[in-house]
Coordinates of C-alpha atoms (C1' of nucleotides) in Angstrom, one line a residue:
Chain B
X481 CA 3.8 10.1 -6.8
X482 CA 5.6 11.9 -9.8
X483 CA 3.4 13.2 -13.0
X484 CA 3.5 10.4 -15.1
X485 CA 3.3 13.2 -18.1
X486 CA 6.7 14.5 -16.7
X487 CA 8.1 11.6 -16.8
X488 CA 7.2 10.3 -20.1
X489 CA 8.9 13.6 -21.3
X490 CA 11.8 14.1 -19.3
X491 CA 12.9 10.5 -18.7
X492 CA 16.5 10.8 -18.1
X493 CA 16.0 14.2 -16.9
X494 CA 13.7 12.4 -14.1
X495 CA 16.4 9.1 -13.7
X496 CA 19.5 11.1 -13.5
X497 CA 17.8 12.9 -10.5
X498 CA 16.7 10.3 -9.2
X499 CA 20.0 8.8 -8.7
X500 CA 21.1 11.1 -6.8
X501 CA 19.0 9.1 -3.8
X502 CA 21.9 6.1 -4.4
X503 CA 19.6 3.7 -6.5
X504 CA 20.6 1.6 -9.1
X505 CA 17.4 2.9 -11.6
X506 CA 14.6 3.6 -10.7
X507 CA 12.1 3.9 -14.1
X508 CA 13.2 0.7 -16.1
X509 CA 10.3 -0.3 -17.7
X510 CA 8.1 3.1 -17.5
X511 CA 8.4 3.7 -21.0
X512 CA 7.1 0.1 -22.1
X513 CA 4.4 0.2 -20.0
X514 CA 3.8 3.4 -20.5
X515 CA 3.4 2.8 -24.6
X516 CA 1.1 -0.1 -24.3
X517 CA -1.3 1.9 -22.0
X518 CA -1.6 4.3 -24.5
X519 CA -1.9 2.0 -27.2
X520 CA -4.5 -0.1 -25.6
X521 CA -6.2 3.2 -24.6
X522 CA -6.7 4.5 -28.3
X523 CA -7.7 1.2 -29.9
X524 CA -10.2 0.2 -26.9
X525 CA -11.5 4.0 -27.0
X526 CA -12.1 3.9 -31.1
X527 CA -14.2 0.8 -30.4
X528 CA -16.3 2.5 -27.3
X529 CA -16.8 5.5 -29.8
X530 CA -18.1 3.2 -32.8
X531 CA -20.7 0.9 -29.9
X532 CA -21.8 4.3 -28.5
X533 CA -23.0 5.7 -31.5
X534 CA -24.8 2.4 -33.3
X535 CA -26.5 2.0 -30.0
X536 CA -27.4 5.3 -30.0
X537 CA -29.1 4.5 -34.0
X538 CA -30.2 1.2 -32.5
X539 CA -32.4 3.4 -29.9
X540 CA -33.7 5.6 -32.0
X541 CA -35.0 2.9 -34.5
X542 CA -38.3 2.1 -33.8
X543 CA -38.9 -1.5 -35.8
X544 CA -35.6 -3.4 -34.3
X545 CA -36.2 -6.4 -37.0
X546 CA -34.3 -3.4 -38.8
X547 CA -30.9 -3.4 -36.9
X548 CA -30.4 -7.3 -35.5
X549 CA -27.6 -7.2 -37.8
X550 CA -26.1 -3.8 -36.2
X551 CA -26.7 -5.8 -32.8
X552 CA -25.1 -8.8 -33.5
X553 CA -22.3 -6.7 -34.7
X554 CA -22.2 -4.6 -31.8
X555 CA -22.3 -8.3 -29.7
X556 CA -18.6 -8.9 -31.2
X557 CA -17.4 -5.3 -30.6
X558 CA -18.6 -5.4 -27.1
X559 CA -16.6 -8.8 -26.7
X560 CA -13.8 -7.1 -28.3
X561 CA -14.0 -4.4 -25.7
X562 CA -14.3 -6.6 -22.8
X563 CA -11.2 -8.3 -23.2
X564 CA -9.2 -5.3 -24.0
X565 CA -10.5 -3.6 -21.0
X566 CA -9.3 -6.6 -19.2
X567 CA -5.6 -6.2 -20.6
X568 CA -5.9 -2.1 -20.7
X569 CA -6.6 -2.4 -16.0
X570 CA -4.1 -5.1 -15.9
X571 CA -1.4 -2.5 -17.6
X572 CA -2.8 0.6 -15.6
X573 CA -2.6 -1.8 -12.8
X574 CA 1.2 -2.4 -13.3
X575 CA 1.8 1.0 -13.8
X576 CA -0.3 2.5 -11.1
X577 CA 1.6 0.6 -8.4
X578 CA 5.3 1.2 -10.3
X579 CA 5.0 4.4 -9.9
X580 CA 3.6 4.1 -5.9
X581 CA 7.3 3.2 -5.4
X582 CA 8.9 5.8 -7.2
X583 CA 10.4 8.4 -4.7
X584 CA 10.2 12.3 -4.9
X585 CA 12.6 14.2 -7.0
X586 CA 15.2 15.7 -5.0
X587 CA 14.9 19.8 -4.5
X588 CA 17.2 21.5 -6.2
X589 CA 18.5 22.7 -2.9
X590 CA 19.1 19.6 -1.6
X591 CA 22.5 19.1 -1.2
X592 CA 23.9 15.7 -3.3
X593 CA 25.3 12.7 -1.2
X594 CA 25.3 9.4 -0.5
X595 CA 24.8 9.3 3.5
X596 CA 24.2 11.0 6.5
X597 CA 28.0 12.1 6.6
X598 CA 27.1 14.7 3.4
X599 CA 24.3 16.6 5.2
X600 CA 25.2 19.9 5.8
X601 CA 25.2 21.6 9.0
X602 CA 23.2 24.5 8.0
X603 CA 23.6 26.4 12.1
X604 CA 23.6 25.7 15.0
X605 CA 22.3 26.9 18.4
X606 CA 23.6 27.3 21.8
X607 CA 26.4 26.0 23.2
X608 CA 26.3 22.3 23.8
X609 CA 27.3 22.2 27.2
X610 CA 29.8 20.6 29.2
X611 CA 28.8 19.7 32.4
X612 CA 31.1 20.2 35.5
X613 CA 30.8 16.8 36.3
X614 CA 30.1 13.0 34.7
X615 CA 26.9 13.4 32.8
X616 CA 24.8 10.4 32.5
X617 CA 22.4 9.5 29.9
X618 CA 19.0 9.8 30.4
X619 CA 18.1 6.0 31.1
X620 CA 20.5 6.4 34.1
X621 CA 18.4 9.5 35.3
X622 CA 15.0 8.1 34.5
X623 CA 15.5 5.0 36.4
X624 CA 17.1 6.7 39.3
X625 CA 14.3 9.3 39.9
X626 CA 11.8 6.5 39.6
X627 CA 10.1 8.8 36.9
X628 CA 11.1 5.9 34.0
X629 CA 10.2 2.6 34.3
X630 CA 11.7 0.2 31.5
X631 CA 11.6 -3.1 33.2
X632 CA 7.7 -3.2 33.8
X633 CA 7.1 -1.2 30.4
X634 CA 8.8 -4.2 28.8
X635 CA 6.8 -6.8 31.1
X636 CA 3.2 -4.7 30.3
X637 CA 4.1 -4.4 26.1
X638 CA 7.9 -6.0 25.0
X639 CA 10.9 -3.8 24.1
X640 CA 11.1 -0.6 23.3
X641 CA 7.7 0.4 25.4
X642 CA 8.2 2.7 28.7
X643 CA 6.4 3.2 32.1
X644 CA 6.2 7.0 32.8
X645 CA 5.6 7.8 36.1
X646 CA 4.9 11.2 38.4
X647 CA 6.8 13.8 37.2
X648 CA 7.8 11.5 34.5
X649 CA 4.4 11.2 33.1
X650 CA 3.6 15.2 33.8
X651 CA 7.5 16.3 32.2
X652 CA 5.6 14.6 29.0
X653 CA 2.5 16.1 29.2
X654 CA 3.7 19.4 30.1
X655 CA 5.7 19.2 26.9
X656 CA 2.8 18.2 24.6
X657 CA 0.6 21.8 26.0
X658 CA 4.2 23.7 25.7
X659 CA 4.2 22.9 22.3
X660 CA 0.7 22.7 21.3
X661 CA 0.2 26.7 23.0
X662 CA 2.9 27.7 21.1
X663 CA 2.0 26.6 17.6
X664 CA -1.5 27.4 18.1
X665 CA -1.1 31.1 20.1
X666 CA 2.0 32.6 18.6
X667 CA 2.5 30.5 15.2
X668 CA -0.9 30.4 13.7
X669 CA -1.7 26.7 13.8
X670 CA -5.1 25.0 14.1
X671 CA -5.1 22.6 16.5
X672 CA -6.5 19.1 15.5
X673 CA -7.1 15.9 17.3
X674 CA -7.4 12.9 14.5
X675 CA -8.0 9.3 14.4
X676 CA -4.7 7.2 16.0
X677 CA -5.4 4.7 13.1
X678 CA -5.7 4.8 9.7
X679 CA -7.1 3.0 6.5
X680 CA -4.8 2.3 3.8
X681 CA -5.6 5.0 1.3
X682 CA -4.4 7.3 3.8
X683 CA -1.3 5.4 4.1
X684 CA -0.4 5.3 0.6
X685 CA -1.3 8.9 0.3
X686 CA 1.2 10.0 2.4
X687 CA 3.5 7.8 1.0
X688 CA 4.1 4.8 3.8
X689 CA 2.6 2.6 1.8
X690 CA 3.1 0.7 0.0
X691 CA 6.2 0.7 0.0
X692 CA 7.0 0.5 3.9
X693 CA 4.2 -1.9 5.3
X694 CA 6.8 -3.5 7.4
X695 CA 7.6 -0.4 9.4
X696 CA 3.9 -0.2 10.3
X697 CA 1.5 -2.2 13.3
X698 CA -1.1 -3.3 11.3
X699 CA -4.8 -4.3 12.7
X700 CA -5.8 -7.3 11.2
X701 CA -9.7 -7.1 11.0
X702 CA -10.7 -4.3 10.3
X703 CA -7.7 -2.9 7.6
X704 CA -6.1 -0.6 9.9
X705 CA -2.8 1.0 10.8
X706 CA -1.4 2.2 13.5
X707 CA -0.6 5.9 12.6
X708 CA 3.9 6.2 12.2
X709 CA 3.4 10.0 12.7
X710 CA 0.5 12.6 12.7
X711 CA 1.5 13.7 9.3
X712 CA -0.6 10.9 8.0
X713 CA -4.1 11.6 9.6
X714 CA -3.6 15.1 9.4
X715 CA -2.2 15.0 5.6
X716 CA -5.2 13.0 5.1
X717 CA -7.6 15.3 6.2
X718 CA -7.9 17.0 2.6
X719 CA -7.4 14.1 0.9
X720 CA -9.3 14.0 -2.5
X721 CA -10.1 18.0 -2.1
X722 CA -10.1 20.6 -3.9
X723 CA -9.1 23.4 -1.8
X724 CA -9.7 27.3 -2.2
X725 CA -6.6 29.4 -3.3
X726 CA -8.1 31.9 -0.2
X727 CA -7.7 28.9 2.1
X728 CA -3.8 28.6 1.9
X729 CA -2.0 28.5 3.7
X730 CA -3.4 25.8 5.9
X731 CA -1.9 24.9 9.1
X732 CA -2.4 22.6 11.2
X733 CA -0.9 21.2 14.8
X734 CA -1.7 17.8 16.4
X735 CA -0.6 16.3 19.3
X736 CA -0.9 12.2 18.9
X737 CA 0.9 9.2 19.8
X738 CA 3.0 7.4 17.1
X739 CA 3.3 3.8 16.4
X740 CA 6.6 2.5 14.7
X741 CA 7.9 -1.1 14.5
X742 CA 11.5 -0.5 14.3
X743 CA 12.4 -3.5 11.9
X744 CA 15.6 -3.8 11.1
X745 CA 16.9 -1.0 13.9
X746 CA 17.2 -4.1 15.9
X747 CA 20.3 -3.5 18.5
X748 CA 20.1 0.3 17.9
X749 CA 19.4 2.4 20.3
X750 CA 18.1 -0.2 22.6
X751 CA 18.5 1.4 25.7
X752 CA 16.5 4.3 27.0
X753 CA 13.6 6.7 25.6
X754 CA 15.3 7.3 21.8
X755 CA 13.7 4.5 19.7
X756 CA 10.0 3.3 20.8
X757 CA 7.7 1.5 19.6
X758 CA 5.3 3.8 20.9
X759 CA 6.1 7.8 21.4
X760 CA 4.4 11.1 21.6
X761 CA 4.5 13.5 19.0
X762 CA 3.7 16.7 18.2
X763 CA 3.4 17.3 14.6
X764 CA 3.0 20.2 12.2
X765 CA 1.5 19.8 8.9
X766 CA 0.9 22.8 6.0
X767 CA -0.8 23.3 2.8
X768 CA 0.3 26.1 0.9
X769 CA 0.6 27.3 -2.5
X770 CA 3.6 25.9 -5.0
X771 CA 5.2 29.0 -5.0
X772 CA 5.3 29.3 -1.4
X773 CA 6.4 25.5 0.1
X774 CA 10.3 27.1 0.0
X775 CA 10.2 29.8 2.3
X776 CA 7.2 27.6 4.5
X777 CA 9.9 25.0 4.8
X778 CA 11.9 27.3 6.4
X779 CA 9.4 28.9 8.6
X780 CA 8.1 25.7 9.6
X781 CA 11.2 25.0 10.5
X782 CA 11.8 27.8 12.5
X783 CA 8.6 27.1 14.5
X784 CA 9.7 23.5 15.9
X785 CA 13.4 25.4 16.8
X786 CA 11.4 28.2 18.6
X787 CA 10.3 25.0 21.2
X788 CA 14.1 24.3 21.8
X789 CA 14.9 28.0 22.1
X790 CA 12.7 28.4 24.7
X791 CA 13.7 25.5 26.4
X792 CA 16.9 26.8 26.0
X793 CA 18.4 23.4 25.4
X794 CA 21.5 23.5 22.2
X795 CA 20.8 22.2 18.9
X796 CA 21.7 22.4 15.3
X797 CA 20.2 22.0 11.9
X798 CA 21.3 19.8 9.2
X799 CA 20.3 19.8 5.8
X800 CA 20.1 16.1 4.5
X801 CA 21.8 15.1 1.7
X802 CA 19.5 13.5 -1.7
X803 CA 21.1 9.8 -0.4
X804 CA 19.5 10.6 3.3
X805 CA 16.1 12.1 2.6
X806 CA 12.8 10.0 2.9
X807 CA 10.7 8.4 0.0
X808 CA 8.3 11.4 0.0
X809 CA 10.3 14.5 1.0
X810 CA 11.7 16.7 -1.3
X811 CA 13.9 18.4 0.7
X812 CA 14.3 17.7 4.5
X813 CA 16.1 19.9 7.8
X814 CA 16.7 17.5 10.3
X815 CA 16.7 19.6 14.0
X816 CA 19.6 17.5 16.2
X817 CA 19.2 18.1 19.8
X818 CA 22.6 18.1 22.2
X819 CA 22.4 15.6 24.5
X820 CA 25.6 15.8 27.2
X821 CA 24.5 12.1 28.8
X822 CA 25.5 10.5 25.0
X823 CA 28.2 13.6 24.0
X824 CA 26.4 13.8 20.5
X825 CA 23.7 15.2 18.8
X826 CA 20.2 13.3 18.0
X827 CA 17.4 14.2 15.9
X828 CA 14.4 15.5 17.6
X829 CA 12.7 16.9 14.8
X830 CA 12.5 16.6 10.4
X831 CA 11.1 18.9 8.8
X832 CA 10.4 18.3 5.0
X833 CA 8.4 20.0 1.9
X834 CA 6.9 17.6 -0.4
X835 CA 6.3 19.5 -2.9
X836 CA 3.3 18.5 -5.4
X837 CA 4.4 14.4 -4.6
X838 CA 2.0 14.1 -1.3
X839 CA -0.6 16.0 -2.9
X840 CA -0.8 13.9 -6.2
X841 CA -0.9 11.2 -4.3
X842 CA -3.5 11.9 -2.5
X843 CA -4.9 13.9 -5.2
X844 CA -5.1 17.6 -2.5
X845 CA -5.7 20.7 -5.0
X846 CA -6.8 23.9 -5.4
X847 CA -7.8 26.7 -7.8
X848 CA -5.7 29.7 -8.9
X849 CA -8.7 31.6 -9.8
X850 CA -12.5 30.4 -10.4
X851 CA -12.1 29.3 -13.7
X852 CA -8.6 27.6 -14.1
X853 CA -8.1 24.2 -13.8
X854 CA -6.9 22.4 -10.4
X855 CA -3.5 21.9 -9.8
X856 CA -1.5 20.4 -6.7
X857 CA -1.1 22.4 -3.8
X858 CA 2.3 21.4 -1.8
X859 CA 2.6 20.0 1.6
X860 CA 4.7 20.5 4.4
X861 CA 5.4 18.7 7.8
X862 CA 7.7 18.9 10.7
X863 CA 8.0 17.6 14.3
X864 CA 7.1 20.1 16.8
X865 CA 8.9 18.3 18.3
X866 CA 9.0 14.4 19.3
X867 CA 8.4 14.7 22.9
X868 CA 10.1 12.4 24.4
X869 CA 13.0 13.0 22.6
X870 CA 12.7 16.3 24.4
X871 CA 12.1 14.7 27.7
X872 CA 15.2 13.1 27.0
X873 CA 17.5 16.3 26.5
X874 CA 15.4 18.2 29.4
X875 CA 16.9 15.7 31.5
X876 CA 20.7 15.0 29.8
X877 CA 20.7 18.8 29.6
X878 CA 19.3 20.2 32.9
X879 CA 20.7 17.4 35.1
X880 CA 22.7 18.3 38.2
X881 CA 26.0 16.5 40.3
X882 CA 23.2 14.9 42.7
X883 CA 21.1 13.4 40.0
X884 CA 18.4 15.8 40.3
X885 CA 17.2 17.6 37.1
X886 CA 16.2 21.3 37.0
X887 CA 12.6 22.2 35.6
X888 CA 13.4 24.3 32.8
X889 CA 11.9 27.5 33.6
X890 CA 9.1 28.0 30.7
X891 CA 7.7 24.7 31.8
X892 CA 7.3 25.1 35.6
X893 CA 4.1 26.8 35.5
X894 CA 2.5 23.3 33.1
X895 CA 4.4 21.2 36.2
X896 CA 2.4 23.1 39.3
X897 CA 5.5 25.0 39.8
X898 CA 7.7 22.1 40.1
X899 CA 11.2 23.8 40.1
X900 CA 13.3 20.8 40.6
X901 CA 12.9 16.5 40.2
X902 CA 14.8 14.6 42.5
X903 CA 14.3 11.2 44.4
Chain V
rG1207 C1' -24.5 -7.4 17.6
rG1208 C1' -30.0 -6.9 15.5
rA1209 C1' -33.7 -4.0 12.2
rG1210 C1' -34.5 -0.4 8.6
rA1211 C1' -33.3 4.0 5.3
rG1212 C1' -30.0 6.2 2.1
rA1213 C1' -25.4 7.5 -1.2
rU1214 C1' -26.6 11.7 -8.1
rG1215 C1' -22.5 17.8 -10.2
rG1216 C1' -19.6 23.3 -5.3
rC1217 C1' -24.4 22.7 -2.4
rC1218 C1' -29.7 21.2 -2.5
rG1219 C1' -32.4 18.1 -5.4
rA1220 C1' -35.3 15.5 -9.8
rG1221 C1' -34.7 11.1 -12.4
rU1222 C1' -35.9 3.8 -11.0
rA1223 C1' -41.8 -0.4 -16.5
rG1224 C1' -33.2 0.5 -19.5
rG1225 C1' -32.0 4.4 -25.0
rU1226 C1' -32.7 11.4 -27.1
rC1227 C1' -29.3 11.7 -19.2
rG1228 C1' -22.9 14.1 -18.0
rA1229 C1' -27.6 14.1 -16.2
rA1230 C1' -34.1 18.6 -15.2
rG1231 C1' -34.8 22.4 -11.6
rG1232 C1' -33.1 25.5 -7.7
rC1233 C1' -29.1 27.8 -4.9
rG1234 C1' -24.2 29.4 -5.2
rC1235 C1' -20.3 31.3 -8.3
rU1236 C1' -18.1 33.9 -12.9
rC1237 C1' -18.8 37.4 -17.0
rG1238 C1' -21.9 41.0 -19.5
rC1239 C1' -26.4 44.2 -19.4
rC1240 C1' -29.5 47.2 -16.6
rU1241 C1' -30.0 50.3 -12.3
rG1242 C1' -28.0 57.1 -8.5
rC1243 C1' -25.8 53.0 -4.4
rU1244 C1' -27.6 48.4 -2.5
rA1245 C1' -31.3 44.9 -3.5
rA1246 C1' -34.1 43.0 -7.4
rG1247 C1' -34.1 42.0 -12.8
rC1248 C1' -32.2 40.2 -17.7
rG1249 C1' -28.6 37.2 -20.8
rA1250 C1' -24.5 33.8 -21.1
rG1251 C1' -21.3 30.5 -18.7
rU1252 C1' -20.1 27.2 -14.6
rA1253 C1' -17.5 18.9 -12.9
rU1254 C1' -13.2 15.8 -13.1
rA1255 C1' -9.6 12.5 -15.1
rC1256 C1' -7.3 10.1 -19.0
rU1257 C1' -6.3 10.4 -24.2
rG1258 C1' -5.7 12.3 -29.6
rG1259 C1' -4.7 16.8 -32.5
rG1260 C1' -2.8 22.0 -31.9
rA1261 C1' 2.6 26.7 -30.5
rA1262 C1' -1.7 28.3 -28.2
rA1263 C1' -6.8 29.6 -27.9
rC1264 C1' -9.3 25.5 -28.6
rC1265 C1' -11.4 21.1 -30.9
rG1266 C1' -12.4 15.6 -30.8
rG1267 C1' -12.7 10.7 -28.1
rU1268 C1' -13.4 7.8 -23.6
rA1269 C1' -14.7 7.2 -18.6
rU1270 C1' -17.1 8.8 -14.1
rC1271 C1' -24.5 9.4 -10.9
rG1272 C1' -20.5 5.7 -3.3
rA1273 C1' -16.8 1.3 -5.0
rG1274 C1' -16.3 -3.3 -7.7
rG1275 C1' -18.5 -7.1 -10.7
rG1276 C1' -22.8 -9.0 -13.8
rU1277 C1' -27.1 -8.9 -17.5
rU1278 C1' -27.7 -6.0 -22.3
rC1279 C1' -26.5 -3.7 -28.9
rG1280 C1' -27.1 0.0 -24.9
rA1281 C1' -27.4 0.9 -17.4
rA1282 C1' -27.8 6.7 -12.8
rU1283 C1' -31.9 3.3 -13.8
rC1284 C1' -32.1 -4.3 -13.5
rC1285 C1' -29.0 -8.2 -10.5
rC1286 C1' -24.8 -9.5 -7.0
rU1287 C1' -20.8 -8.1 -3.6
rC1288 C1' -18.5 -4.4 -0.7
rU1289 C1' -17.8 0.5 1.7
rC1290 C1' -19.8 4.6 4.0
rU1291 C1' -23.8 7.7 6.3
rC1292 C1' -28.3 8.1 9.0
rU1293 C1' -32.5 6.2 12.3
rC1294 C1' -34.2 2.6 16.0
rC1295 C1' -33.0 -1.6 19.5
rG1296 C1' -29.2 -4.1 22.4
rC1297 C1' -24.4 -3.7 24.6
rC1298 C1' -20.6 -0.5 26.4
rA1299 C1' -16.1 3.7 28.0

RNA sequence: GGAGAGAUGGCCGAGUAGGUCGAAGGCGCUCGCCUGCUAAGCGAGUAUACUGGGAAACCGGUAUCGAGGGUUCGAAUCCCUCUCUCUCCGCCA
């Protein structure tokens, strides 16, 4: 959420920025409803001030036959103030859920563009290979080493679910403990392990809804949602908080699954492990000071790359243009993996600062000293990486001429010391 | 699923025959004093949001005692609904 203060002072300032996303407008309408809030506010206020302080006299008059005028009077003001209040929610109302579906400002830094063909390659790693014979995709592999199952995930769920089997099912968990040792042992991360659903104050804190309800599985009794990534659970966790300035940064690392409907990617990526309805993640979430969500973007960054590196599988980073960036980020690195099976690169990991917009939402603060007032700290989160995305370039990547696929070597000793998969 | 108890400021905790309660007291914290150091002691301060005025310091108004609604001139206190926490019973991985 922006700072409706902000924006009632720098409105064109705010839209001009704002349109760099591709919208049409986005803050018709703020200033009218701004103006009647305040308006409402002020008179409605005046007449709590006047029925505070003759009820106040009313209480301290002992013989009441001396102020039935004063309460009749206050009768009507009270009325008054009923109805106004009325109007005065209905406006806040309005206003409260306009600006849930206002997006984040752009960084600075974020490079302007209308789609994914003006983010900017920002480097790359490794070479992506060329394999010395036909590569196939992953789907191919899966199902030929009997470690992926699509048919009977489909018949057990629908579309879009998988079957992992034997070293199918280990690959993923091996990946999920590579990734969580690293970020907790050599990055600094505290592990967590939160709830897979959610309520919807922790969806709209993190910016899902409510916006994007219809990306989300939804429980019908009790309110819940299936969680779209760990960043909202984990976001959540100092939710309504007012942090200590000694506390930041705070990192955090989970490992959960995430739930995503898919609607309207219908007929994309239909085939194989890319787009699930259900996948494993490894996320990485920080809360840091304002002055320091820059150079923790690129850190955290850094950290979900090291995972790749080690695997020693190729992959680039793209800076995404304002037109590509999600509702909530600020500015967002996208990690593209090289997978040889499809010749082309495909995200495996986003990695965005928020800046204050998370954290106002969700209303996440902290003190500069004992004294000051609170202000927003400024989130963080990244992908750590998906997992089976990464399952997915281990085997396009580390795939040999008999179908087999090498066990890269960082993982054997999570796969019993499994050097190669093969029928 | 059944029965009961509870939800007050950073924490603990008073306050329920409605008014002087944004809320006693304690702890914690901040600043000052005192003390050879520490401890103890003394004094002052210490919620948040919105809003008006002001360059600012700051001053004023309103709201908030789990959430929402009701009664009343006036509600932390009375009534209704909901949420959450705890205890016991049942069931269960």
């Amino acid at each position: 959420m922006l700072d409706m203060k902000y924006i009632r002072e720098n409105l064109d300032e705010t839209e001009r920025r704002l349109r760099t996303r591709g919208g049409e407008s986005y803050l018709d309408g703020f200033r009218e409803l701004d103006e009647k809030r305040r308006t409402l506010l002020k008179e409605g206020e005046a007449l709590k001030a006047l029925r505070n302080s003759v009820s106040d006299e009313i209480g301290r008059t002992k013989d009441k036959s001396q102020v039935q005028d004063k309460i009749i009077e206050m009768r009507e003001v009270s009325h008054k103030i009923k109805g106004m209040d009325e109007e005065l929610n209905q406006v806040d109302e309005q206003l409260h859920s306009f600006l849930l579906t206002v997006p984040n400002l752009p960084h600075a830094a974020t490079p302007v563009g209308t789609s994914e063909n003006d983010n900017v390659l920002v480097r790359s790693w490794g070479e992506p290979s060329t394999l010395p014979f036909a590569a196939k995709p992953h789907w191919d592999l899966g199902e030929e080493l009997g470690i992926l199952d699509f048919e009977r995930g489909a018949k057990i769920a629908g579309a879009r679910f998988t079957l992992y089997r034997g070293a199918g099912a280990r690959l993923e968990r091996a990946l999920i403990n590579l990734m969580l040792d690293l970020h907790t042992d050599k990055h600094g991360y505290q592990e967590v392990l939160p709830p897979f659903m959610v309520n919807r104050d922790s969806m709209t804190g993190t910016g899902q809804l409510p916006k994007f309800e219809e990306d989300l599985f939804k429980m019908v009794d009790p309110d819940f949602f299936l969680i779209p990534t760990a960043e909202v659970p984990v976001t959540n966790i100092h939710r309504g908080e007012i942090l200590k300035k000694s506390d930041l940064p705070i990192s955090y690392c989970a490992y959960t699954p995430c739930f995503r409907r898919e609607a309207g990617s219908y007929g994309k990526d239909t085939r194989g492990l890319i787009r699930q309805h259900q996948f494993n993640k490894v996320e990485l979430v920080k809360f840091v000071h304002p002055t320091e969500s820059d150079a923790a973007l690129e850190e955290l960054t850094g950290h979900a790359e090291k995972v790749l590196q080690l695997l020693e599988i190729p992959y680039r980073v793209m800076a995404l243009c304002s037109g590509d960036i999600g509702f909530s980020a600020a500015k967002t690195y996208d990690i593209e993996v090289w997978l040889p099976g499809q010749s082309c690169y495909r995200e495996i990991s986003s990695c965005s600062t928020f800046d204050d917009f998370q954290a106002r939402r969700a209303s996440i603060r902290f003190r500069e000293d004992e004294k000051s007032k609170p202000e927003f700290v400024h989130t963080l989160n990244g992908s750590g990486l998906a997992v089976g995305r990464t399952l997915v370039a281990i085997l396009e990547n580390y795939q040999q001429a008999d179908g087999s696929v090498r066990v890269p070597a960082v993982l054997q000793s999570y796969m019993g010391g499994l050097e190669l998969i093969k029928r």
